[in-house]
CSV table of C-alpha atoms and ligand atoms in Angstrom, one decimal:
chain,number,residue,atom,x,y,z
A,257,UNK,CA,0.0,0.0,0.0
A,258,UNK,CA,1.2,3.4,-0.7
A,259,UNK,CA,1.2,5.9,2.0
A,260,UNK,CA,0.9,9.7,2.3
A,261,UNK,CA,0.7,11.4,5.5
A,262,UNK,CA,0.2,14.9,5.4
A,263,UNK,CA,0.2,17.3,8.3
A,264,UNK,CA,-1.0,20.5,9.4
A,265,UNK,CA,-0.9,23.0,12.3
A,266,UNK,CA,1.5,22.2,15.6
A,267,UNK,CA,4.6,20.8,16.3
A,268,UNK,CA,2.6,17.7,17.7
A,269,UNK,CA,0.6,16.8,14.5
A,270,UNK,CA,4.1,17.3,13.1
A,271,UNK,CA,5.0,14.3,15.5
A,272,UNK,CA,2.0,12.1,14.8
A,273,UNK,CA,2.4,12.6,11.4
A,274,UNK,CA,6.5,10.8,11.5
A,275,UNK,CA,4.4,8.3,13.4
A,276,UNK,CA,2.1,7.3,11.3
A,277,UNK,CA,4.5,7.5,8.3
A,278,UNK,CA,6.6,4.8,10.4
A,279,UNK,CA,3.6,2.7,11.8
A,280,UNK,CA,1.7,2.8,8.2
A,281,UNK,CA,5.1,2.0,6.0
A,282,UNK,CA,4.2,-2.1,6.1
A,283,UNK,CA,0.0,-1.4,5.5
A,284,UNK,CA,-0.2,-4.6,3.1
A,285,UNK,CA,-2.6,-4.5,0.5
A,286,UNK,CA,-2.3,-2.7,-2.6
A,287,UNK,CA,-3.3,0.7,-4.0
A,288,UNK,CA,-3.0,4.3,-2.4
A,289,UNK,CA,-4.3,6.1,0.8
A,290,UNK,CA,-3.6,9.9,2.5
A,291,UNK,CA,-3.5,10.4,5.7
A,292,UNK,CA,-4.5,14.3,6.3
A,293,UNK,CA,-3.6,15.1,10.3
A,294,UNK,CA,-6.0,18.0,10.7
A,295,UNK,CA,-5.8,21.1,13.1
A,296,UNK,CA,-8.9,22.9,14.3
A,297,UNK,CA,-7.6,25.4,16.3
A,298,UNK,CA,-8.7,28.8,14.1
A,299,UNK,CA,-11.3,28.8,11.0
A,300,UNK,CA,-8.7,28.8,9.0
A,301,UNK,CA,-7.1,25.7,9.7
A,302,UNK,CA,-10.5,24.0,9.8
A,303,UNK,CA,-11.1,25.8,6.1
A,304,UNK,CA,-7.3,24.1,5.0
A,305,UNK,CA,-8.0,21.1,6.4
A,306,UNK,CA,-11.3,20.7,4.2
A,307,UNK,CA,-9.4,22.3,1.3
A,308,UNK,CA,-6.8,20.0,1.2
A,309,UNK,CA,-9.2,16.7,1.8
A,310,UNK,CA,-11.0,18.0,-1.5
A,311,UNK,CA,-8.1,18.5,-3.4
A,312,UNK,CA,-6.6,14.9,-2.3
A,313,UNK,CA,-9.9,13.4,-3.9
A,314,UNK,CA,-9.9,15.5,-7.2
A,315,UNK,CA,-6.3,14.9,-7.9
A,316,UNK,CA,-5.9,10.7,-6.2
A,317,UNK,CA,-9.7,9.8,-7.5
A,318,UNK,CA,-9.0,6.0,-7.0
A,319,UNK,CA,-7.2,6.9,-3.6
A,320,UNK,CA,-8.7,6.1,0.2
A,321,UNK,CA,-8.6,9.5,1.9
A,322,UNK,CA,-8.4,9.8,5.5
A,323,UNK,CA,-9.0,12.7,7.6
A,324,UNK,CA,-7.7,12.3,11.4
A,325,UNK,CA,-6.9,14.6,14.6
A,326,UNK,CA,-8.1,17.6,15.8
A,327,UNK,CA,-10.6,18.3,13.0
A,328,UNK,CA,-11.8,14.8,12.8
A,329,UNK,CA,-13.2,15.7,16.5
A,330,UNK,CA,-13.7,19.3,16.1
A,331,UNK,CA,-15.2,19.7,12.9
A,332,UNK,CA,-16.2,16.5,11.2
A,333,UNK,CA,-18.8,16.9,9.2
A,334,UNK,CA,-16.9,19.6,7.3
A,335,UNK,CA,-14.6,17.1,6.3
A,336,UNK,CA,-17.0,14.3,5.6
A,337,UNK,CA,-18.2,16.7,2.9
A,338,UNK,CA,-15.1,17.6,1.7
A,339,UNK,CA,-14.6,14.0,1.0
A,340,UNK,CA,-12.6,12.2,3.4
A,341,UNK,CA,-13.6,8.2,3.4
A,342,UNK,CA,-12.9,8.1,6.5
A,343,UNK,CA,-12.7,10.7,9.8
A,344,UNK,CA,-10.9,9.5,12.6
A,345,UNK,CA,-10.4,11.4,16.1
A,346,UNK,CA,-7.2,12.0,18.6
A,347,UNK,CA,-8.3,8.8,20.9
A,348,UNK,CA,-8.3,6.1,18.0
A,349,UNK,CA,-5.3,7.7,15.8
A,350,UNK,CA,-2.5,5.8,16.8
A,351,UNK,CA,-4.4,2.9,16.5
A,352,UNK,CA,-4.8,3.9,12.9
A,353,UNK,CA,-3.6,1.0,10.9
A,354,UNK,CA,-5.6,-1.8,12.9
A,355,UNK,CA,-8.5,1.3,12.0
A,356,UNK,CA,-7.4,0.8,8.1
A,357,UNK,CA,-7.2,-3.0,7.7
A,358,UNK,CA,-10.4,-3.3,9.0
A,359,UNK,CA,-11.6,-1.3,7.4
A,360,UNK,CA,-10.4,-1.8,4.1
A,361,UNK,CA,-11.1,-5.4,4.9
A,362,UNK,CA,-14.8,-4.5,6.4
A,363,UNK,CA,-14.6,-5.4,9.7
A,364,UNK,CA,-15.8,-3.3,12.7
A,365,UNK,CA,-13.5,-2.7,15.1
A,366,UNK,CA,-14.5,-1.8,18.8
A,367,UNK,CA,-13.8,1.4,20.7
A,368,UNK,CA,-10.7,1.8,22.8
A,369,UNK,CA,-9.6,4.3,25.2
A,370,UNK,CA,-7.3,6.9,25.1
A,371,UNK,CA,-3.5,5.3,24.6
A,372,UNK,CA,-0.8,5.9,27.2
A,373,UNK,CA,1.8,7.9,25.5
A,374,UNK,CA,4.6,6.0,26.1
A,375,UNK,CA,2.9,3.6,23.3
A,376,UNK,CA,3.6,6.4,20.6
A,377,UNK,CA,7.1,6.6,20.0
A,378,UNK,CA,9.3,7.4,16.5
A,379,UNK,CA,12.6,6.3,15.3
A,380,UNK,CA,13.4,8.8,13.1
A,381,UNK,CA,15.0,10.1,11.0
A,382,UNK,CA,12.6,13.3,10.6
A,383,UNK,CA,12.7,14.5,6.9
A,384,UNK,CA,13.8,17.7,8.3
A,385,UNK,CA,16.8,18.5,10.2
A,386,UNK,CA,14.9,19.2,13.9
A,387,UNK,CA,13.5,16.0,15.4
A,388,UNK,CA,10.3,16.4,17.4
A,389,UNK,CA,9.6,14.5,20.8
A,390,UNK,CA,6.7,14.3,21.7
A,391,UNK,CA,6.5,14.0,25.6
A,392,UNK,CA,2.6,15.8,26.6
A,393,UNK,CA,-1.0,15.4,25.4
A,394,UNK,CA,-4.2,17.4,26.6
A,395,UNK,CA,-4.5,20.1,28.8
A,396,UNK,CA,-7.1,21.4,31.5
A,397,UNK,CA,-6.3,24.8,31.5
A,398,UNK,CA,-9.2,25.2,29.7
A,399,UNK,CA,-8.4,28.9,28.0
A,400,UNK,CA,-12.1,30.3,27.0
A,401,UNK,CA,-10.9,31.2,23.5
A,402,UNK,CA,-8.9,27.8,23.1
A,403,UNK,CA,-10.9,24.1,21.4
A,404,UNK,CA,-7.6,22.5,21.7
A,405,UNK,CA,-8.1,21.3,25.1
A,406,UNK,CA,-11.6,20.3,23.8
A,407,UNK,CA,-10.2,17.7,21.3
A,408,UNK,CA,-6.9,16.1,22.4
A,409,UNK,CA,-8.2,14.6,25.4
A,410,UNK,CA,-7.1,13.6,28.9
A,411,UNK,CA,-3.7,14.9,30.1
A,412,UNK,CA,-1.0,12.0,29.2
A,413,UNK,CA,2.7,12.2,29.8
A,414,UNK,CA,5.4,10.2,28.4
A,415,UNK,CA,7.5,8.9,31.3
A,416,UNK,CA,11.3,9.8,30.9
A,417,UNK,CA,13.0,7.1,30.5
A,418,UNK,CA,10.8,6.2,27.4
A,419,UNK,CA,11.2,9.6,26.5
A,420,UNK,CA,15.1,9.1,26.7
A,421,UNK,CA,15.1,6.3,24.9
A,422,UNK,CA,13.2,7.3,22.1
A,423,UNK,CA,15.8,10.1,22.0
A,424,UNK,CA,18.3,8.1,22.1
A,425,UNK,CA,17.1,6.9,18.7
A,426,UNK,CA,16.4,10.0,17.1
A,427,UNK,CA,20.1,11.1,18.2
A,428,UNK,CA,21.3,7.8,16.6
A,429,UNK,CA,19.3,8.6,13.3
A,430,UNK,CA,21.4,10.8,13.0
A,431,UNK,CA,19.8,14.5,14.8
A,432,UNK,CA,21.7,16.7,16.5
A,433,UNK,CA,18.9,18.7,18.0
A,434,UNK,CA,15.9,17.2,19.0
A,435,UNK,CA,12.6,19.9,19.8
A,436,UNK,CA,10.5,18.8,22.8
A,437,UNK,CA,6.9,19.2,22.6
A,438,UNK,CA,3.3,18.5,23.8
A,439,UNK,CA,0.0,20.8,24.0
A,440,UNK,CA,0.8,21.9,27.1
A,441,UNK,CA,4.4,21.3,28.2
A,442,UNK,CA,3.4,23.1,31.4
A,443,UNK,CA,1.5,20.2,32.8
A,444,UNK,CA,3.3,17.6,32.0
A,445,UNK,CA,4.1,14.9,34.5
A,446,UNK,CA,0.7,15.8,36.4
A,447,UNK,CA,-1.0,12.5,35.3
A,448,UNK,CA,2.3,10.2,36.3
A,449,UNK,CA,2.5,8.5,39.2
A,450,UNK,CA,5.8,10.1,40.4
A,451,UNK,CA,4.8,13.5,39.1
A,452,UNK,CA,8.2,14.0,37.6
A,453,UNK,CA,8.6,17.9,36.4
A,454,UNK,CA,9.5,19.0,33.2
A,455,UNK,CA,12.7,19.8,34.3
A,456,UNK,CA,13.2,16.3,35.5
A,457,UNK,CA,12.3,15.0,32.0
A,458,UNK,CA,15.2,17.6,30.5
A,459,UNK,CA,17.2,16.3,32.9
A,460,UNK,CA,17.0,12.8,31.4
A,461,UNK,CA,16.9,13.8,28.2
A,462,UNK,CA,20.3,15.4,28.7
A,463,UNK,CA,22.2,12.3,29.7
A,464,UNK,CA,21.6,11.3,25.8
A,465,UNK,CA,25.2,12.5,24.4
A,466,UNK,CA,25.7,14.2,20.9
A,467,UNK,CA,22.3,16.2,20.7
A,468,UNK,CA,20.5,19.6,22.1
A,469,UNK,CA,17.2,20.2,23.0
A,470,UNK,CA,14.7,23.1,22.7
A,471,UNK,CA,11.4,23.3,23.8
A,472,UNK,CA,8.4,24.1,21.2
A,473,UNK,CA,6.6,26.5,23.7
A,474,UNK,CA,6.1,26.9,27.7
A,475,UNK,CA,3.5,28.7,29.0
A,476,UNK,CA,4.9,30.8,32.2
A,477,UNK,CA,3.2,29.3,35.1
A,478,UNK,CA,5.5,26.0,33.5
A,479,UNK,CA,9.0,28.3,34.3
A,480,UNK,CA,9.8,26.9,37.5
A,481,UNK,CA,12.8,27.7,40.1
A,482,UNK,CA,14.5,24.0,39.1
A,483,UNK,CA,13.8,24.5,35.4
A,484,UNK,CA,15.4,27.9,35.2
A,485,UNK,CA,18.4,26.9,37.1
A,486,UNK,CA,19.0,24.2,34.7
A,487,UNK,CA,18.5,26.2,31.4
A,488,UNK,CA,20.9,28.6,33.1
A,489,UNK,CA,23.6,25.7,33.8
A,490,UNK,CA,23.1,23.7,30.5
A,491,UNK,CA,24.6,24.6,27.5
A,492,UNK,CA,22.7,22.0,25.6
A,493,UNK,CA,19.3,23.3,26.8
A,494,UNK,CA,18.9,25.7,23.9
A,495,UNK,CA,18.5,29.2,25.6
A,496,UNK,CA,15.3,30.8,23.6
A,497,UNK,CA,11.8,30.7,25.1
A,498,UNK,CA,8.5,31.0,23.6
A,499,UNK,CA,6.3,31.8,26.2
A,500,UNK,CA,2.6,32.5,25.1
A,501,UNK,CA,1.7,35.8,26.7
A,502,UNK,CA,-2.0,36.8,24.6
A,503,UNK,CA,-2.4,40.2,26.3
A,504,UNK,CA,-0.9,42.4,28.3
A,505,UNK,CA,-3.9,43.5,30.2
A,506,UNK,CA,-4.8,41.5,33.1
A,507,UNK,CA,-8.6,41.7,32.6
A,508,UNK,CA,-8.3,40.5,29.1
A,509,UNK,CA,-5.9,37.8,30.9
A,510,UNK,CA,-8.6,36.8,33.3
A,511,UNK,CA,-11.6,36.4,30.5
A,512,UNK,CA,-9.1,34.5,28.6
A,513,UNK,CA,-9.0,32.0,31.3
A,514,UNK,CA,-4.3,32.1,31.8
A,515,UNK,CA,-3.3,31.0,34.7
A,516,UNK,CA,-0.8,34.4,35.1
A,517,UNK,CA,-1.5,38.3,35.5
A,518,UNK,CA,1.5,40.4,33.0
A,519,UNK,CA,3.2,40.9,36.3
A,520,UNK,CA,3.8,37.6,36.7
A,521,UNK,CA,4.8,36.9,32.9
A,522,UNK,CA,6.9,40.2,32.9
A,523,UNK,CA,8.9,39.0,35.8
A,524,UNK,CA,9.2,35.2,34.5
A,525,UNK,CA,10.7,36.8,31.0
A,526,UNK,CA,12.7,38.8,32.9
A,527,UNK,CA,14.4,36.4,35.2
A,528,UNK,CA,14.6,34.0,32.1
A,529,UNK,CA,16.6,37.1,30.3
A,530,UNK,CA,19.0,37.7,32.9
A,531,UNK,CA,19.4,34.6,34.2
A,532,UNK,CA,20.7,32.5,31.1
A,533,UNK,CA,23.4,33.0,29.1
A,534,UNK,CA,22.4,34.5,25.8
A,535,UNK,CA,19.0,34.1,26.3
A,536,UNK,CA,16.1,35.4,23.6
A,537,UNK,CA,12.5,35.2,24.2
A,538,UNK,CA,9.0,34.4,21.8
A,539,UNK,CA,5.9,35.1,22.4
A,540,UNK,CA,2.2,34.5,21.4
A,541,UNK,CA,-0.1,37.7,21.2
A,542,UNK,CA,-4.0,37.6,20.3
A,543,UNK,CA,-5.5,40.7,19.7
A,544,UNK,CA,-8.9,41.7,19.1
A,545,UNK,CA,-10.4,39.5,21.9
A,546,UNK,CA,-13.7,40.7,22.9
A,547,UNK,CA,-13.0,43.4,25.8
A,548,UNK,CA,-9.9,44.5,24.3
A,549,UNK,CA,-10.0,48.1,24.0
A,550,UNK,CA,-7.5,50.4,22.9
A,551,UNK,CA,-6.0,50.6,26.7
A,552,UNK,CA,-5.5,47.0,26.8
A,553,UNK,CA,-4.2,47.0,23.9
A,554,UNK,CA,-1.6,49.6,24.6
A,555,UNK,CA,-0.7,47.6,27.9
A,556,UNK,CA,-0.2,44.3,25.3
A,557,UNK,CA,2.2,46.7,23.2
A,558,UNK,CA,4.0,48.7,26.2
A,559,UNK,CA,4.8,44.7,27.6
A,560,UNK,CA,6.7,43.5,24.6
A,561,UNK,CA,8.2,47.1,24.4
A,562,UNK,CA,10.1,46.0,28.1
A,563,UNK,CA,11.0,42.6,26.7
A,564,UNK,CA,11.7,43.1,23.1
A,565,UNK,CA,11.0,39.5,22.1
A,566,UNK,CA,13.1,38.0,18.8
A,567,UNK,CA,9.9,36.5,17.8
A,568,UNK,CA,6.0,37.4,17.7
A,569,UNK,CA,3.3,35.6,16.4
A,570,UNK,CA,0.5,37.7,16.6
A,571,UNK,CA,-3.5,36.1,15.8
A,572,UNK,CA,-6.4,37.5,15.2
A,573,UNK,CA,-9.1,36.2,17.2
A,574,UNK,CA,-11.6,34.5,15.6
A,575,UNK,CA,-14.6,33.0,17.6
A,576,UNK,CA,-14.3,29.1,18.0
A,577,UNK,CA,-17.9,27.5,18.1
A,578,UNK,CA,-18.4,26.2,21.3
A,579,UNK,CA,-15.9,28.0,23.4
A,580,UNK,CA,-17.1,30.7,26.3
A,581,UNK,CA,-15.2,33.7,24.7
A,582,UNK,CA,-17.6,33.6,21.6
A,583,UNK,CA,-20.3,34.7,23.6
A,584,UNK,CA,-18.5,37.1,25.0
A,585,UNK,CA,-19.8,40.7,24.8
A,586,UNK,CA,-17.5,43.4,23.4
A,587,UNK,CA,-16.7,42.2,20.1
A,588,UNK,CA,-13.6,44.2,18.7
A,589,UNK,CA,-14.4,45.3,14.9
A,590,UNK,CA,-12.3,43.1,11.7
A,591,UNK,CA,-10.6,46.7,10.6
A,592,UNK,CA,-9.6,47.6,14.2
A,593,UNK,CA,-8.0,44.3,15.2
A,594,UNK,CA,-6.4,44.2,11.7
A,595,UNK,CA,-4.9,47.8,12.6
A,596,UNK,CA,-3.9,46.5,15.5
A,597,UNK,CA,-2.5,43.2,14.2
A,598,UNK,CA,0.0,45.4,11.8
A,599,UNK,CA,0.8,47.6,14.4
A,600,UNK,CA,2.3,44.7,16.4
A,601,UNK,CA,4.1,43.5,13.1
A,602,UNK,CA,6.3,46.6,12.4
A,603,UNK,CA,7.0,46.6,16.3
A,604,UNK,CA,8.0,42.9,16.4
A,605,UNK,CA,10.3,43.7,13.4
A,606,UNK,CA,12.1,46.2,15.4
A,607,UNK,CA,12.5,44.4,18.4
A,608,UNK,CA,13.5,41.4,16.3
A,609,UNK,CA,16.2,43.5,15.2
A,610,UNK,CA,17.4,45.1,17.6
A,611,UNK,CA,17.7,41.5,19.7
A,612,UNK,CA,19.6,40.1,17.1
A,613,UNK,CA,22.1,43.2,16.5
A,614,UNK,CA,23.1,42.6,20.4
A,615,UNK,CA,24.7,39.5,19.1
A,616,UNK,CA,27.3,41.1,16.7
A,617,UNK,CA,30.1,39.6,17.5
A,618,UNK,CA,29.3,36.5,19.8
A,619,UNK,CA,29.7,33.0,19.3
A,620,UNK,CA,26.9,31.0,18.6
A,621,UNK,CA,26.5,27.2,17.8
A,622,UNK,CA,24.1,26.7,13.9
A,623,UNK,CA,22.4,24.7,13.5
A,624,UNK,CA,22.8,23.9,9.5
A,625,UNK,CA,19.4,23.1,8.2
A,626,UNK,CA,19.5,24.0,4.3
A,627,UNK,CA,20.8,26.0,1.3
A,628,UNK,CA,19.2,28.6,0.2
A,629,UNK,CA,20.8,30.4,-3.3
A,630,UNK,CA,24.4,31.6,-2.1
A,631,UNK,CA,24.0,30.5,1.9
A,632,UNK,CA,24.1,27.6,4.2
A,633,UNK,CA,20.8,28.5,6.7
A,634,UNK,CA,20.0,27.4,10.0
A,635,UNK,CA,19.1,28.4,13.4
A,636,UNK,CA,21.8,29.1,16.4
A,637,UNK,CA,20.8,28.2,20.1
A,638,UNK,CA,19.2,31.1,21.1
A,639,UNK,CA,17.1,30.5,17.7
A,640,UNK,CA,18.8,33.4,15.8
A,641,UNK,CA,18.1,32.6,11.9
A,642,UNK,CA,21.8,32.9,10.5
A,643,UNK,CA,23.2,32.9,6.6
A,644,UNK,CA,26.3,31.3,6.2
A,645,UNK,CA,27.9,31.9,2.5
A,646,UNK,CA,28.0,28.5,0.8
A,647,UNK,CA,31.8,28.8,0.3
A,648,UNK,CA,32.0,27.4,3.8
A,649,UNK,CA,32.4,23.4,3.4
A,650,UNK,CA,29.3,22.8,5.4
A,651,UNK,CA,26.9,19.6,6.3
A,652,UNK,CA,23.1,20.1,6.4
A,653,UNK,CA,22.1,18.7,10.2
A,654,UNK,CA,25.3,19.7,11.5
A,655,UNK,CA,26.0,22.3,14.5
A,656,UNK,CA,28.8,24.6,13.5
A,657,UNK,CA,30.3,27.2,15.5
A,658,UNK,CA,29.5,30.9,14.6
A,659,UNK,CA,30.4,35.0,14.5
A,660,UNK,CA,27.5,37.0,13.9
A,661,UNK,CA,29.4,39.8,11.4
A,662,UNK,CA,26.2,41.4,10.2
A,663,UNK,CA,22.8,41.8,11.1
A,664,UNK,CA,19.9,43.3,8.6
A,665,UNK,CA,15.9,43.6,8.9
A,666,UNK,CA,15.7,40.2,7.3
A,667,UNK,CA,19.2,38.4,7.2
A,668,UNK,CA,22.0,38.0,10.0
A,669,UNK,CA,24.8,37.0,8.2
A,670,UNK,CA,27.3,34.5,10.2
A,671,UNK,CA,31.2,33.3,9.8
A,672,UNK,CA,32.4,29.7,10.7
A,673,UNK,CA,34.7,30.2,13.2
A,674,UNK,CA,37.7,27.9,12.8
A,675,UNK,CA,37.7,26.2,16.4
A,676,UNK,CA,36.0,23.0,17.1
A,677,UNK,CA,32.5,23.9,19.2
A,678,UNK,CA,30.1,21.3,18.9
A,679,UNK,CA,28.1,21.2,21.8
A,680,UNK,CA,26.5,18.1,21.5
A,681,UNK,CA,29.7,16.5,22.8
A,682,UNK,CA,30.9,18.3,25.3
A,683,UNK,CA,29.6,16.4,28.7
A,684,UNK,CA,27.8,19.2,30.8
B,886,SF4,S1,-3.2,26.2,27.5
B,886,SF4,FE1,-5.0,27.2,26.8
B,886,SF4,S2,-4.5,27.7,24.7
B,886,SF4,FE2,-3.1,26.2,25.3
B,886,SF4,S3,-4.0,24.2,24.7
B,886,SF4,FE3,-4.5,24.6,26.9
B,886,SF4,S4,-6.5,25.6,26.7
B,886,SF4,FE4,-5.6,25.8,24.7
């Protein structure tokens, strides 16, 4: 059988989608089937993942067409008229290719729980340079605006020594940074036995030689005491945070449903900022929530102004059927969050800037991910996007050492710098 897996949204359909691909490579039988992992969490993404499901049945006519994840739960009949054979939810997907044989076959197959998470595990290698590792699944924090936590299910850790080892085996596939990710990395651990923290997880993760990690995103009531002291004493714990924030107003916080006020996010950037060594931050910003006025908008903008964070994504909100905020009163108009939207862009390309021209100069470890015309390109640790020119003899997945010698609105040029730094194996 020939397989397609095709994923949209997060860093963890990313995952699911490498898992699949490995799990559905020996699906006997013959003829052709796509496997769409679907994201629900705007309009938009429903509207691709319906797009995409339609345009798989145009184009693969005699192919079996498979719609599974987050849309499957959150917006299934969409998809079902978009085409998809078959819609399959977050609970049953890893059980996928029992799913397809009997199905395929004609059998029905009974319902099954949720699977524990150390049952979904990868080998590698990624097609890209960054492995993911999966290590969380659901979330209770339960953000009014948010459906995610209304599809993915009870929270499920993966315990760390079958985190390690499935590390291990991405490291020996051949990655040199592996990205750590879950829906909320905040709570993981909760639902084991031992509660391990997430810093206890890193912890194990680190005693896999030859690789670096980074975490995908970490909202701040996840920054602990113990996990701030170890990204300040590990050099392999790639310095750059991406901590949602949302808003900078703490009323907006509250009907949002975070579990911090912008006090308490202010003061977790800033001891992550000063406390480890050429640290950059990221952050999440959704404007236009309902309530949002121009004051709380200006508290949102004078925030990031103090922080200066290297990266912004900034959404739009869009009401999510079913969720509390879209029957929220004070609905901010399309042209004013728009406005607002592009206001935060020109910002977050100045403090982008101005973040990255700090590093003039420094050492910093790339990670060499592709060529693009006359450059090698990659990130660094603190997840600085660097050009190297192509005259350097370099590998794609390996982590070179780095000057930063010039710095633009949209390049930072870097020079190899002729001493051996590879951090992966250097023992901690
Ligand atoms: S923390 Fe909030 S936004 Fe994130 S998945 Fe949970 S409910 Fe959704």
């Amino acid at each position: 059988m020939r397989v397609f897996v095709h994923a949209l949204g997060c860093r963890v359909n990313q995952y699911e989608a490498q898992y699949l691909r490995e799990r559905l490579e020996a699906l006997p039988g013959e003829g052709e089937v796509h496997v769409v992992n679907t994201c629900t969490v705007t309009a938009l993404a429903d509207r691709k993942s319906r797009k995409l499901v339609a345009q798989l049945k145009r184009e693969r006519p005699g192919a079996l067409v498979v719609a599974v994840g987050c849309g499957a739960d959150g917006a299934r009949a969409g998809l079902l008229r978009a085409g998809a054979d078959l819609v399959v939810g977050n609970r049953d997907k890893a059980r996928l290719p029992q799913i397809l044989q009997a199905y395929l076959q004609g059998i029905p197959l009974a319902a099954e729980g949720w699977p524990e998470l150390q049952e979904e595990r990868v080998r590698g290698p990624f097609p890209r340079t960054r492995a993911l590792l999966k290590v969380q699944d659901g979330c209770t924090q339960a953000c009014t605006f948010c459906r995610t936590w209304q599809v993915r299910g009870p929270l499920r850790s993966k315990p760390p020594q079958a985190a390690r080892a499935e590390a291990q085996a991405l490291a020996e596939a051949g990655h040199r940074e592996i990205v750590v990710t879950g829906v909320n990395l905040a709570q993981y651990g909760l639902d084991l036995p031992e509660r391990p923290a997430l810093a206890d997880l890193l912890e194990e993760l680190l005693r896999v030689p030859g690789v670096r990690y980074r975490l995908t995103s970490l909202n701040p009531e996840g920054l602990t005491p113990a996990l701030l002291r170890l990204f300040a004493a590990e050099p392999r714990l790639c310095p750059y945070l991406h901590m949602p924030l949302q808003s900078g107003d703490d009323r907006v916080l509250a009907a949002m449903g975070r579990a911090y006020t912008a006090a308490e996010y202010k003061e977790k950037a800033l001891s992550f900022l000063s406390a480890v060594p050429k640290a950059t931050l990221g952050a999440d910003v959704l404007v236009g929530f309902p309530g949002e006025d121009a004051a709380a908008f200006a508290r949102t903008v004078e925030l990031l102004e103090a922080l200066q964070p290297l990266n912004l994504h900034i959404f739009r909100y869009s009401p999510r059927p079913g969720t509390p905020a879209a029957a929220l009163p004070g609905r901010v108009p399309k042209e004013e969050a728009a406005r607002r939207s592009a206001e935060l862009s020109v910002l977050a390309r100045r403090w982008s800037l101005a973040v990255r021209r700090r590093f003039l100069g420094t050492a910093l470890a790339l990670l060499v991910e592709e060529a693009e015309g006359p450059w090698w390109v990659g990130h660094t640790e603190n997840y600085l996007r660097v050009g190297v020119a192509k005259s350097a003899p370099l590998a794609r997945g390996t982590i070179v050492p780095v000057e930063i010698v010039r710095v633009e609105e949209h390049f930072s040029e870097g020079v190899v710098l002729d001493r051996p730094q590879d951090r992966g194996d250097r023992p901690s």
